[in-house]
PDB file of C-alpha atoms in Angstrom:
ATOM      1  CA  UNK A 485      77.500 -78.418 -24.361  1.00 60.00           C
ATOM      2  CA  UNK A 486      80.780 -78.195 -26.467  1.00 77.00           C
ATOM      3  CA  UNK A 487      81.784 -81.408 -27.988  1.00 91.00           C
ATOM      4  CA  UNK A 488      84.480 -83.700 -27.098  1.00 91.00           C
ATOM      5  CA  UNK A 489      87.311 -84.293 -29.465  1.00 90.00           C
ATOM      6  CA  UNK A 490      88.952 -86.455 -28.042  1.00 91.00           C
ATOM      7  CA  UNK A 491      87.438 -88.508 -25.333  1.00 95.00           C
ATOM      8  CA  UNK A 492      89.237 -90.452 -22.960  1.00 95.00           C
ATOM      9  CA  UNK A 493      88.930 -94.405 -22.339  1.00 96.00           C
ATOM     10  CA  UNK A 494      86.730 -93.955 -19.143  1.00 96.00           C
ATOM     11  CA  UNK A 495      84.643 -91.652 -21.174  1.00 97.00           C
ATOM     12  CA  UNK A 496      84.077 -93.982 -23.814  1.00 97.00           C
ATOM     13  CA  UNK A 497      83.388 -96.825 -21.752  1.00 98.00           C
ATOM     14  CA  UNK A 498      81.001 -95.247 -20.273  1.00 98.00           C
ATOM     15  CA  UNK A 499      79.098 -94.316 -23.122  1.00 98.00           C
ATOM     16  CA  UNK A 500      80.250 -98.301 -23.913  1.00 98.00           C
ATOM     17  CA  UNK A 501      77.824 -99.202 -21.147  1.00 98.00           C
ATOM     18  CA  UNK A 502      75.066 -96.840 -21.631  1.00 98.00           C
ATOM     19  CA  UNK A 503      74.693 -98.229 -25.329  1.00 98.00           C
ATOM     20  CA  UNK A 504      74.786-102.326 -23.675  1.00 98.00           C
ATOM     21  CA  UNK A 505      72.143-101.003 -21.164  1.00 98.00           C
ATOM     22  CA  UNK A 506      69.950 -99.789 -23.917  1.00 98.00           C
ATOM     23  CA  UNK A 507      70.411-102.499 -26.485  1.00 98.00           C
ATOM     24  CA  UNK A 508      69.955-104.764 -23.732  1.00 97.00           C
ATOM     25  CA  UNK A 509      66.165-103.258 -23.577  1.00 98.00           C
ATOM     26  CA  UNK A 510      65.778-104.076 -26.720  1.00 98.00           C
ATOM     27  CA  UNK A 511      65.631-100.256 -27.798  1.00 98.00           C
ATOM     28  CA  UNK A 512      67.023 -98.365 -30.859  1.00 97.00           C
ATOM     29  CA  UNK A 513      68.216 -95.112 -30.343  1.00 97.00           C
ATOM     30  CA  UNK A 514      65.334 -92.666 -31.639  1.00 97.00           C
ATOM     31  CA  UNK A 515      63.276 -94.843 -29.268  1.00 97.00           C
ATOM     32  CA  UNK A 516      65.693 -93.842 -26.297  1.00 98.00           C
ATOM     33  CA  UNK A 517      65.929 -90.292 -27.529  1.00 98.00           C
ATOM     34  CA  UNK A 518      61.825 -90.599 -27.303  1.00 97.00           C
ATOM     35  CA  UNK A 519      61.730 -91.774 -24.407  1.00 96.00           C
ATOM     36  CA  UNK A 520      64.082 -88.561 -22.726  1.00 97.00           C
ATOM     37  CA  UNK A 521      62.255 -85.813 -25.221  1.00 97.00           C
ATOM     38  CA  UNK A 522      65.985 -85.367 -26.760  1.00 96.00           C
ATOM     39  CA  UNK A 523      67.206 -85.874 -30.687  1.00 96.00           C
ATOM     40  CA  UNK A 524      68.682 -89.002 -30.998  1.00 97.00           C
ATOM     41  CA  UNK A 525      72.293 -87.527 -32.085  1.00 97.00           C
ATOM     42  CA  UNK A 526      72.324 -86.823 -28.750  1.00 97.00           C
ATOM     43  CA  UNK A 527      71.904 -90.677 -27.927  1.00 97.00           C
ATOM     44  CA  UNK A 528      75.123 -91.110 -30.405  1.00 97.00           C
ATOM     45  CA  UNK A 529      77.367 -88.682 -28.956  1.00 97.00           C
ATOM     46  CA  UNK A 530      76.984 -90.044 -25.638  1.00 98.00           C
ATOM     47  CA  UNK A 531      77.283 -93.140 -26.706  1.00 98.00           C
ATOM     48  CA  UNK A 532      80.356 -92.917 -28.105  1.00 97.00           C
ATOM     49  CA  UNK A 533      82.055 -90.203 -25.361  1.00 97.00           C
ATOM     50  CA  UNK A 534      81.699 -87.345 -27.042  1.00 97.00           C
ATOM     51  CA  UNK A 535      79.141 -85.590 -25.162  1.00 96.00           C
ATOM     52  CA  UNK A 536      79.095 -85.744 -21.390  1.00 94.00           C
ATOM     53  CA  UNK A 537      75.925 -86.875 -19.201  1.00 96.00           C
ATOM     54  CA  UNK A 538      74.654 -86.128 -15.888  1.00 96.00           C
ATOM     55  CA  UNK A 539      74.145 -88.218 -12.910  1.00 98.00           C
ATOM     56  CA  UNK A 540      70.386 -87.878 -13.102  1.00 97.00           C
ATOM     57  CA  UNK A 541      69.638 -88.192 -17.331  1.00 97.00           C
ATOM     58  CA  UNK A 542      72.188 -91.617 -16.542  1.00 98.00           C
ATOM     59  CA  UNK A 543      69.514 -92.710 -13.687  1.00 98.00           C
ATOM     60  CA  UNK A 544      66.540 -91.998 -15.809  1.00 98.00           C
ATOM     61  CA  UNK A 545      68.037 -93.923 -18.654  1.00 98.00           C
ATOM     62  CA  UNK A 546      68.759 -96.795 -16.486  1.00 98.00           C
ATOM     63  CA  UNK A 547      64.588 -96.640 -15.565  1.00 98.00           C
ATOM     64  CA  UNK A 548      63.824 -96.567 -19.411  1.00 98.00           C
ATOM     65  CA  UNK A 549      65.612 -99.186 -20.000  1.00 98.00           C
ATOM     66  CA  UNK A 550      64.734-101.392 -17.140  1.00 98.00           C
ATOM     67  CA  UNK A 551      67.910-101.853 -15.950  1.00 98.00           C
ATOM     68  CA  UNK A 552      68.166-103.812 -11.937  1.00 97.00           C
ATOM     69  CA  UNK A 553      71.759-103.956 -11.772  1.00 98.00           C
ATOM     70  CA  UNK A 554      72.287-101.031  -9.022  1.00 98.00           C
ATOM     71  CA  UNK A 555      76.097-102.117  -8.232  1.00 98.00           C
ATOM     72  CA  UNK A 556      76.786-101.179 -11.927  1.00 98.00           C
ATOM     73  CA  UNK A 557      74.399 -98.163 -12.122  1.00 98.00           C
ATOM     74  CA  UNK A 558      76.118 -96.773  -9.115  1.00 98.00           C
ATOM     75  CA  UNK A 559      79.555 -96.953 -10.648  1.00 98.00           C
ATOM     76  CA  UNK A 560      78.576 -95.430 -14.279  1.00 98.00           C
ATOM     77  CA  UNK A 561      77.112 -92.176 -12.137  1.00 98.00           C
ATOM     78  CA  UNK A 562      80.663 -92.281 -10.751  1.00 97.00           C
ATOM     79  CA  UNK A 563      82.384 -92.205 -13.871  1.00 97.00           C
ATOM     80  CA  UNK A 564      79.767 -89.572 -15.173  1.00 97.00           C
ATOM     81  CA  UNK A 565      79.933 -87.346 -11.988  1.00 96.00           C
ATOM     82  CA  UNK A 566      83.885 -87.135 -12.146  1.00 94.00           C
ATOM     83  CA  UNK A 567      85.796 -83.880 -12.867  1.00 89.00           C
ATOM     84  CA  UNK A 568      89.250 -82.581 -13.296  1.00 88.00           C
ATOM     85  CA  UNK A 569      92.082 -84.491 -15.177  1.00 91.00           C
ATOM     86  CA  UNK A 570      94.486 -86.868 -13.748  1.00 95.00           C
ATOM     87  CA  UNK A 571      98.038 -86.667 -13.511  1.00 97.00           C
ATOM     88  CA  UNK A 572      98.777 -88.402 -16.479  1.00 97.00           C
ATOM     89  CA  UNK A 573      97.127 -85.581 -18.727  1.00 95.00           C
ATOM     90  CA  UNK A 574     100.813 -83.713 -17.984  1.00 96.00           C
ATOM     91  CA  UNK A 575     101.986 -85.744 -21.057  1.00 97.00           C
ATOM     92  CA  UNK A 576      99.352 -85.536 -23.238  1.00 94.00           C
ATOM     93  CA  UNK A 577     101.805 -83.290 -25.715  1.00 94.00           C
ATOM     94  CA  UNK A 578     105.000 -85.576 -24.889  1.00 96.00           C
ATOM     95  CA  UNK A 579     103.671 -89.308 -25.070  1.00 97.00           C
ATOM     96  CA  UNK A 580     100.927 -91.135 -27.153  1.00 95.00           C
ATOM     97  CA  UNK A 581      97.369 -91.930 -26.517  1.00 96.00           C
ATOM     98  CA  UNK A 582      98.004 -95.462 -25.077  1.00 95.00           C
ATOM     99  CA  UNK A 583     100.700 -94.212 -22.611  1.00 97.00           C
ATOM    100  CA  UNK A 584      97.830 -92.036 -21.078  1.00 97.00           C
ATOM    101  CA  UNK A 585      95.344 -94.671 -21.521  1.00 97.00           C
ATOM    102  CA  UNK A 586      97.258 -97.040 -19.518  1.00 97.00           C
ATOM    103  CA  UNK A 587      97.625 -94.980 -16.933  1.00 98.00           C
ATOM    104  CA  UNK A 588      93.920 -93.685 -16.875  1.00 98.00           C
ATOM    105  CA  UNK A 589      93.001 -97.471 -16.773  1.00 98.00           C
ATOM    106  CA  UNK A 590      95.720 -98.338 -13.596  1.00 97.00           C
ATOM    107  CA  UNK A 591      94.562 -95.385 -11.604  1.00 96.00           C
ATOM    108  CA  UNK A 592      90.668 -96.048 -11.737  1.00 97.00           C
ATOM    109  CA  UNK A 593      91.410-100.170 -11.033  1.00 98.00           C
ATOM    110  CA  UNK A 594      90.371-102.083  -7.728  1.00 98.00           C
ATOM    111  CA  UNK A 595      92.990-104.831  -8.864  1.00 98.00           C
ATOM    112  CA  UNK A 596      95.166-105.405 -11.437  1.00 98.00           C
ATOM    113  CA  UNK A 597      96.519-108.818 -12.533  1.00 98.00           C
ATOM    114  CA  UNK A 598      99.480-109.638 -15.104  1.00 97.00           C
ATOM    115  CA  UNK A 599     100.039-112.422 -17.492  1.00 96.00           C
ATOM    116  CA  UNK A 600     103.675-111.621 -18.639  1.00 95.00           C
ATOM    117  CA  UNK A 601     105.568-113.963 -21.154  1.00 94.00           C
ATOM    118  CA  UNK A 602     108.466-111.896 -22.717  1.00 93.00           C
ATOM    119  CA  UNK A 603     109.062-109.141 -20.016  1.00 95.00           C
ATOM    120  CA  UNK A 604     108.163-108.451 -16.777  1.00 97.00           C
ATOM    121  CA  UNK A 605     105.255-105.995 -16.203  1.00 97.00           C
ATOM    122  CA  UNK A 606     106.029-102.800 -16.648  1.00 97.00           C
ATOM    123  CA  UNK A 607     104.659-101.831 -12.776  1.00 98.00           C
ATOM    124  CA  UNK A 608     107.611-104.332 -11.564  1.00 98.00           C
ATOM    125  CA  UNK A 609     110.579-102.760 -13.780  1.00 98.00           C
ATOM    126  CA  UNK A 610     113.525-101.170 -12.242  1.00 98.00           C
ATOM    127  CA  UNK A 611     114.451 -97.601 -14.106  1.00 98.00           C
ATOM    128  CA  UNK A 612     117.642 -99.583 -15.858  1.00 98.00           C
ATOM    129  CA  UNK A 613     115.315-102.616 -16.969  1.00 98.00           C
ATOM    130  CA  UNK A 614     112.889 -99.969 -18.375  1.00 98.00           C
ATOM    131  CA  UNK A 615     115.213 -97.679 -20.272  1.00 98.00           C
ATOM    132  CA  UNK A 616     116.476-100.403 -22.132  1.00 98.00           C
ATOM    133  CA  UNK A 617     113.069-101.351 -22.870  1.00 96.00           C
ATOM    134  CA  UNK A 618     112.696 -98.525 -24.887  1.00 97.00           C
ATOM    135  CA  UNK A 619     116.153 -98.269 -26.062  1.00 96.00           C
ATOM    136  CA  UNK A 620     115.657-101.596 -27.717  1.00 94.00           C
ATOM    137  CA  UNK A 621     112.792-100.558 -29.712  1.00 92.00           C
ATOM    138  CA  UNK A 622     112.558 -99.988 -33.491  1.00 92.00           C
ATOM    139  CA  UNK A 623     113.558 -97.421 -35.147  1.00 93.00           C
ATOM    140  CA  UNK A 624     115.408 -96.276 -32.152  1.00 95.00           C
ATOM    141  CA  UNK A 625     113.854 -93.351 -29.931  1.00 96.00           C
ATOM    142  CA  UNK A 626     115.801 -89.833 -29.252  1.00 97.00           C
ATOM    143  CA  UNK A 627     117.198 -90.015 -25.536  1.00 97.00           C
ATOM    144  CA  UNK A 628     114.914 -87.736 -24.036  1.00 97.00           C
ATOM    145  CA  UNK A 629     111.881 -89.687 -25.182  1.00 97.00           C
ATOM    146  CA  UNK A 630     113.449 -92.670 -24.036  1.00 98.00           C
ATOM    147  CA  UNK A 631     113.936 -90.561 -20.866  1.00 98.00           C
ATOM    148  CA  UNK A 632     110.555 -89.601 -21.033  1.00 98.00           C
ATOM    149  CA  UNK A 633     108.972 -92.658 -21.359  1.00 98.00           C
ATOM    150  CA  UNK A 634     110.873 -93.849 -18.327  1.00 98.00           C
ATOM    151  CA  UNK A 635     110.239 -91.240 -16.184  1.00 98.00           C
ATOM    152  CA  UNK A 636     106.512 -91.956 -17.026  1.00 98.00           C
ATOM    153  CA  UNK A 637     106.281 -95.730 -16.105  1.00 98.00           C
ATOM    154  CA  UNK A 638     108.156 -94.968 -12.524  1.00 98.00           C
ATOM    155  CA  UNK A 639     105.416 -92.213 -11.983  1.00 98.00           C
ATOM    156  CA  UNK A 640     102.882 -95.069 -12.712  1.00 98.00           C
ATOM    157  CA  UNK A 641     104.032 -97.422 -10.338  1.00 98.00           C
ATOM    158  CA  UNK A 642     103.979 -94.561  -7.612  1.00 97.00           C
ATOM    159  CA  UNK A 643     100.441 -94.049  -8.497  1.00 97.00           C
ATOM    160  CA  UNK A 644      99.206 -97.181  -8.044  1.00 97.00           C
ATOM    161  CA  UNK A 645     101.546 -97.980  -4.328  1.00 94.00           C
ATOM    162  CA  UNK A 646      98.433 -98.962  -2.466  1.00 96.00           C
ATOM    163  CA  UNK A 647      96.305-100.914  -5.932  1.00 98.00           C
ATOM    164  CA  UNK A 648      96.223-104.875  -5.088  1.00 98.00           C
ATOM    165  CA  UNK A 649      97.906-106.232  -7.843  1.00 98.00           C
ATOM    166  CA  UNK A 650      98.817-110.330  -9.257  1.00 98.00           C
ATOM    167  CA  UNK A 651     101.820-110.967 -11.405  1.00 98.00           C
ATOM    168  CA  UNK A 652     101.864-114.193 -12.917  1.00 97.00           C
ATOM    169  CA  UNK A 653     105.338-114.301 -14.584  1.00 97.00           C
ATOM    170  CA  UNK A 654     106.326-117.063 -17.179  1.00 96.00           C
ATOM    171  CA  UNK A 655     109.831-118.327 -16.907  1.00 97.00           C
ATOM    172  CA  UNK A 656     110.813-116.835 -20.250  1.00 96.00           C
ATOM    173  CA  UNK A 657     109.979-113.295 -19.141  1.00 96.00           C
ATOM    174  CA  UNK A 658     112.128-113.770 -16.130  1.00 98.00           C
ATOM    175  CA  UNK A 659     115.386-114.825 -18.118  1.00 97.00           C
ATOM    176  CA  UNK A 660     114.690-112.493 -21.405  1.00 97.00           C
ATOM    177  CA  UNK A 661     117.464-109.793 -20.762  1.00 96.00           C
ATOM    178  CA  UNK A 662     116.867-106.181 -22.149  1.00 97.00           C
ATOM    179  CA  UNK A 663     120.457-104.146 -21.161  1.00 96.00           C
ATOM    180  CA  UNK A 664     122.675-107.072 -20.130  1.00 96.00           C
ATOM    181  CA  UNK A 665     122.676-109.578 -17.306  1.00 97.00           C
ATOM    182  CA  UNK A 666     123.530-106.652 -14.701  1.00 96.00           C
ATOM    183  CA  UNK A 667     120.424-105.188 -15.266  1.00 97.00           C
ATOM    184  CA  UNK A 668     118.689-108.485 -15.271  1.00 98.00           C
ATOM    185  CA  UNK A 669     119.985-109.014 -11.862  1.00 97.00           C
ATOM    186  CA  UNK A 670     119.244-105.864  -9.917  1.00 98.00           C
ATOM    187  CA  UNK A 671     115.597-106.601 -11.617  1.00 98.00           C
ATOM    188  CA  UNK A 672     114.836-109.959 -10.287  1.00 98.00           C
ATOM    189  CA  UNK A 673     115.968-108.549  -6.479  1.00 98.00           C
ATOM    190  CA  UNK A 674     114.147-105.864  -6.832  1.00 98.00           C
ATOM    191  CA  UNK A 675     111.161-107.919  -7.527  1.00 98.00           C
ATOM    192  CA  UNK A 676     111.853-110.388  -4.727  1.00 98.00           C
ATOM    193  CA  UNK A 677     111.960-106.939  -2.835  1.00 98.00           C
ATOM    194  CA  UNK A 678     108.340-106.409  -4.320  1.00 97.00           C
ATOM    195  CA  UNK A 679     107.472-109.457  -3.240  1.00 97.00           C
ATOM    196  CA  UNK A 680     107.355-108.888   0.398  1.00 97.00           C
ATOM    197  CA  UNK A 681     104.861-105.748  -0.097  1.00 96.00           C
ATOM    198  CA  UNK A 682     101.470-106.957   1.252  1.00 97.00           C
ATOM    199  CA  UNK A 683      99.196-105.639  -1.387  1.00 97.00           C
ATOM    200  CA  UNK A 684     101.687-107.796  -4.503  1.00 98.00           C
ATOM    201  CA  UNK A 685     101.644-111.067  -5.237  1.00 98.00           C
ATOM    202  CA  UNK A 686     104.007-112.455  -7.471  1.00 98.00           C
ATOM    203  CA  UNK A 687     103.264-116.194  -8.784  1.00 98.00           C
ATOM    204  CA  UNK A 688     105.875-117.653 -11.820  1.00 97.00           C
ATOM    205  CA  UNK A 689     104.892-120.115 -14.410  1.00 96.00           C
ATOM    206  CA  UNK A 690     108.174-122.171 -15.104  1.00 96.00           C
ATOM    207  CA  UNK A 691     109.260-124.191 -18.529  1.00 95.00           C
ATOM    208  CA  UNK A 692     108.186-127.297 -16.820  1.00 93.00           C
ATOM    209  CA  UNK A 693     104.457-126.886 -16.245  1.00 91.00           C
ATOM    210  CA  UNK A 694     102.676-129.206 -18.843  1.00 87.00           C
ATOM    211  CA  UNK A 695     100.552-126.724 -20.279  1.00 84.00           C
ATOM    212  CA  UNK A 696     100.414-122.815 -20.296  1.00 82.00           C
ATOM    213  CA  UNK A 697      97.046-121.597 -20.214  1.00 78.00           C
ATOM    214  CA  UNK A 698      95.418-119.436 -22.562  1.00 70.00           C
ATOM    215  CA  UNK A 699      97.196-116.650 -24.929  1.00 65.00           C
ATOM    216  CA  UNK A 700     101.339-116.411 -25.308  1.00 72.00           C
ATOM    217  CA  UNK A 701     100.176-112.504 -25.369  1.00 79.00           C
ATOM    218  CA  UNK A 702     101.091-109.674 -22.782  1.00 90.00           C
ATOM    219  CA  UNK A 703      98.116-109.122 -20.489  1.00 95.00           C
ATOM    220  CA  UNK A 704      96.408-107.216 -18.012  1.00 97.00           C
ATOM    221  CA  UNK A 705      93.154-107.721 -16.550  1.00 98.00           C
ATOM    222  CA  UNK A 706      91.996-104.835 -14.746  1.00 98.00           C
ATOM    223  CA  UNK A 707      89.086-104.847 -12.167  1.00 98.00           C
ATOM    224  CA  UNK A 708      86.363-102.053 -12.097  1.00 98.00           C
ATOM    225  CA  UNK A 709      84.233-101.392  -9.325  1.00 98.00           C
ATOM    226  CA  UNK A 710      81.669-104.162 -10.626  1.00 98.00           C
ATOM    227  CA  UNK A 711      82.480-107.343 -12.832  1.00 98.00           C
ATOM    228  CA  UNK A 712      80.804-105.331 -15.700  1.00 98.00           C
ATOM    229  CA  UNK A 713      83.122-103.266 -15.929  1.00 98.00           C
ATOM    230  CA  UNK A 714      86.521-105.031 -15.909  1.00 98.00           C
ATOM    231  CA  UNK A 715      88.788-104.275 -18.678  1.00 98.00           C
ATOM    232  CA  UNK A 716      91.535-106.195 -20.731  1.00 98.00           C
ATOM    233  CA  UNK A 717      94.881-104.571 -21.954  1.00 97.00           C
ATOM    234  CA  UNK A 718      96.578-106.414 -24.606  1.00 95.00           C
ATOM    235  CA  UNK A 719     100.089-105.742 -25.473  1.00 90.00           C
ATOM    236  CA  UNK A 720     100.797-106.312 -28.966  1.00 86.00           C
ATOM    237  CA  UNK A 721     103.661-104.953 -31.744  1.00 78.00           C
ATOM    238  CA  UNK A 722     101.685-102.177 -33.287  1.00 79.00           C
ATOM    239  CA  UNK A 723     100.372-100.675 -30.172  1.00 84.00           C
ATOM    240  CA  UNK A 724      97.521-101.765 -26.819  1.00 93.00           C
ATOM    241  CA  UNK A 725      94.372-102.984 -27.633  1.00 95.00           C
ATOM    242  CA  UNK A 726      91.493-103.134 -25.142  1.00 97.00           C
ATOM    243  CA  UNK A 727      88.522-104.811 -24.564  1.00 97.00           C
ATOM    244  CA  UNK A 728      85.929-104.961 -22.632  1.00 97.00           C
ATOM    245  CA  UNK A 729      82.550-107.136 -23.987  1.00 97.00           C
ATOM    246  CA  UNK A 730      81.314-109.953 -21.804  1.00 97.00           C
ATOM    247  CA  UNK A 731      82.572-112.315 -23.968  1.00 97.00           C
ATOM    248  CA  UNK A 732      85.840-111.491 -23.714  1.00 97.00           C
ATOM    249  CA  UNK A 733      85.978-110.833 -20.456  1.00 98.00           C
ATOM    250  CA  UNK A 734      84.572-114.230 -19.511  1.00 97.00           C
ATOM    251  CA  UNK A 735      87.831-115.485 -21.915  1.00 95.00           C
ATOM    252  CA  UNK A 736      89.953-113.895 -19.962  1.00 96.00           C
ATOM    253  CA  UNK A 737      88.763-114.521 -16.358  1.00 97.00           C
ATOM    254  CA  UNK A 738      89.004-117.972 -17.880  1.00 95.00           C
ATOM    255  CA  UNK A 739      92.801-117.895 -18.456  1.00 95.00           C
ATOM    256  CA  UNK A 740      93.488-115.900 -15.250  1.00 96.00           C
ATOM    257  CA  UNK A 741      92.274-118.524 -13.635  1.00 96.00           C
ATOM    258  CA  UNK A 742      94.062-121.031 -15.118  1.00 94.00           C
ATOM    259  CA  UNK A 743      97.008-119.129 -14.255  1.00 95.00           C
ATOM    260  CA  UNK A 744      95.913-119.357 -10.598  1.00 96.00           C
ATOM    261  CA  UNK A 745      95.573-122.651 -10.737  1.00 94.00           C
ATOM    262  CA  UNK A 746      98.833-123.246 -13.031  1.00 94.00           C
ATOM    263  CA  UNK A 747     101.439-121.175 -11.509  1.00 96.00           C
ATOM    264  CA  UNK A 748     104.094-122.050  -8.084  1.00 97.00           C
ATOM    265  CA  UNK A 749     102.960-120.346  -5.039  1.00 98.00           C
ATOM    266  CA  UNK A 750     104.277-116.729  -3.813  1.00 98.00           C
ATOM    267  CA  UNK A 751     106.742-119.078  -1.845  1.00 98.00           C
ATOM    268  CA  UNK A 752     108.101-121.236  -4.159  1.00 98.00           C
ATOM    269  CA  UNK A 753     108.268-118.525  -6.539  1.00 98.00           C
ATOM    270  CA  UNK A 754     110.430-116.167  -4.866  1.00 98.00           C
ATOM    271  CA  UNK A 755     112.775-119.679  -4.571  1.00 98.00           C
ATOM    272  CA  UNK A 756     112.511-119.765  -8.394  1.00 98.00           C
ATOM    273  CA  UNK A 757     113.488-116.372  -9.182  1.00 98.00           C
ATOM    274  CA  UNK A 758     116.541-116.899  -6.683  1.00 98.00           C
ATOM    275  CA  UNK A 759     117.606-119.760  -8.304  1.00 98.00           C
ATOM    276  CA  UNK A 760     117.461-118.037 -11.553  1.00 98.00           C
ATOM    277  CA  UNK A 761     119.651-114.788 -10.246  1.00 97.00           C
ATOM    278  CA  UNK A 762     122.638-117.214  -8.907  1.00 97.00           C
ATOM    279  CA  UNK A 763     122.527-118.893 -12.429  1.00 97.00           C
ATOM    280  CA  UNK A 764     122.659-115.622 -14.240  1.00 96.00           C
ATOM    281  CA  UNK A 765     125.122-114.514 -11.443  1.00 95.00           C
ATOM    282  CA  UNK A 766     127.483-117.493 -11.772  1.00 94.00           C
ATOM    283  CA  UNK A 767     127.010-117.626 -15.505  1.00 92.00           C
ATOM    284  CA  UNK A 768     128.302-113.799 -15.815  1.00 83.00           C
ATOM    285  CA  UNK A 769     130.514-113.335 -13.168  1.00 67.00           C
TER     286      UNK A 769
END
């Protein structure tokens, strides 16, 4: 079997996993590769993504390495048993790695949940609001990769219509304007126009709260088919990190749930984010 160049996220958290589930046995890899009559390179390369696996060599590595947890098992033979691309591979020559990788992550989730603190999440922005996202950036991108890009994050949000999704929205991200305060008003109705969509819920974290839990960072917290496999997307000036070891996912359940317990309800949120579109309205008129 031909080698993968390039492996995609799913692919290398699966081979993520398979390396936690044998370390967790206690077993190096030439033990492993013992174990299956197979050199351990092979171990490597499917540790790392490059080299696929089948649904039963997965199985008979979870018996090696004593492994009870059949909720997760079950899911990694999903991920190892899946074919085809997804839609998202269409820009694989027009957009970065991390554009795809987002999208790969989104359309494989059972929830998602935002932790915005500068701009609103990009599943919530209007076309305007996300153009001059890009626009903003610098050095400044060619229209047509601005266009591009735009075009992109709509498609995501189609993708993802029916995904159960939180938004918990600090103040600061809902008054930051990126293309004027016209812009910023169509975007806060159109996400009190989100907010009556039954799988969204929108909660706001105002100024006033005492203390804001956890990082000042972009977030995303995605949910996998079992705890395990939850991943974090981090935002940050140079590009999106990920990660995905228990530790860090026990951080960041953490903070979400300070959030949760931090932030005004769906209710009194969609008061909030009125109250801020008649300031912004009366300020600019």
């Amino acid at each position: 079997m031909a080698l993968r160049p390039n492996p995609t996220l799913r692919q290398r958290r699966l081979g993520t996993e398979l390396r936690r589930m044998r370390e967790q046995a206690g077993l190096g890899g030439s033990q492993l590769a013992r174990e299956l009559g197979i050199q351990p390179a092979q171990i490597t390369q499917m540790e790392s993504g490059k080299s696929g696996i089948s649904v039963e060599r997965l199985r008979t590595i979870a018996t090696v390495c004593m492994c009870t947890n059949q909720p997760l098992i079950d899911a990694m033979a999903n991920i190892a048993s899946e074919r085809g691309k997804g839609w998202w591979e269409e820009y694989r020559t027009t957009l970065t790695v991390d554009f795809l990788e987002v999208a790969e992550l989104e359309g494989h989730a059972e929830r998602i949940s935002f932790c915005n603190t500068v701009y609103l999440p990009g599943l919530l922005q209007t076309k305007s609001y996300a153009s001059a996202m890009f626009a903003r950036l610098v050095p400044p991108l060619p229209p047509e990769e601005v266009e591009t890009r735009t075009t992109f994050r709509l498609r995501r949000q189609e993708e993802v219509q029916t995904t159960p999704v939180r938004a918990f929205i600090h103040e600061a991200a809902l008054r930051m304007q990126f293309g004027g305060p016209l812009v910023l008003i169509d975007q806060l109705a159109a996400l009190l126009d989100d907010s009556e969509r039954p799988e969204l819920s929108i909660r706001v974290v105002p100024f006033a709260v005492d203390t804001f839990p956890g990082t000042g960072e972009n977030l995303t917290y995605v949910e996998g088919p079992t705890p395990e496999l939850d991943t974090v997307q981090m935002d940050v000036a140079p590009g999106t990190l990920f990660f995905d070891s228990p530790a860090n996912l026990a951080k960041y359940r953490t903070i979400f749930s300070g959030l949760d317990a931090t932030a005004l309800s769906e209710e009194q949120s969609c008061d909030f984010i009125r109250s801020i579109m008649k300031e912004v309205k009366s300020t600019y008129a």
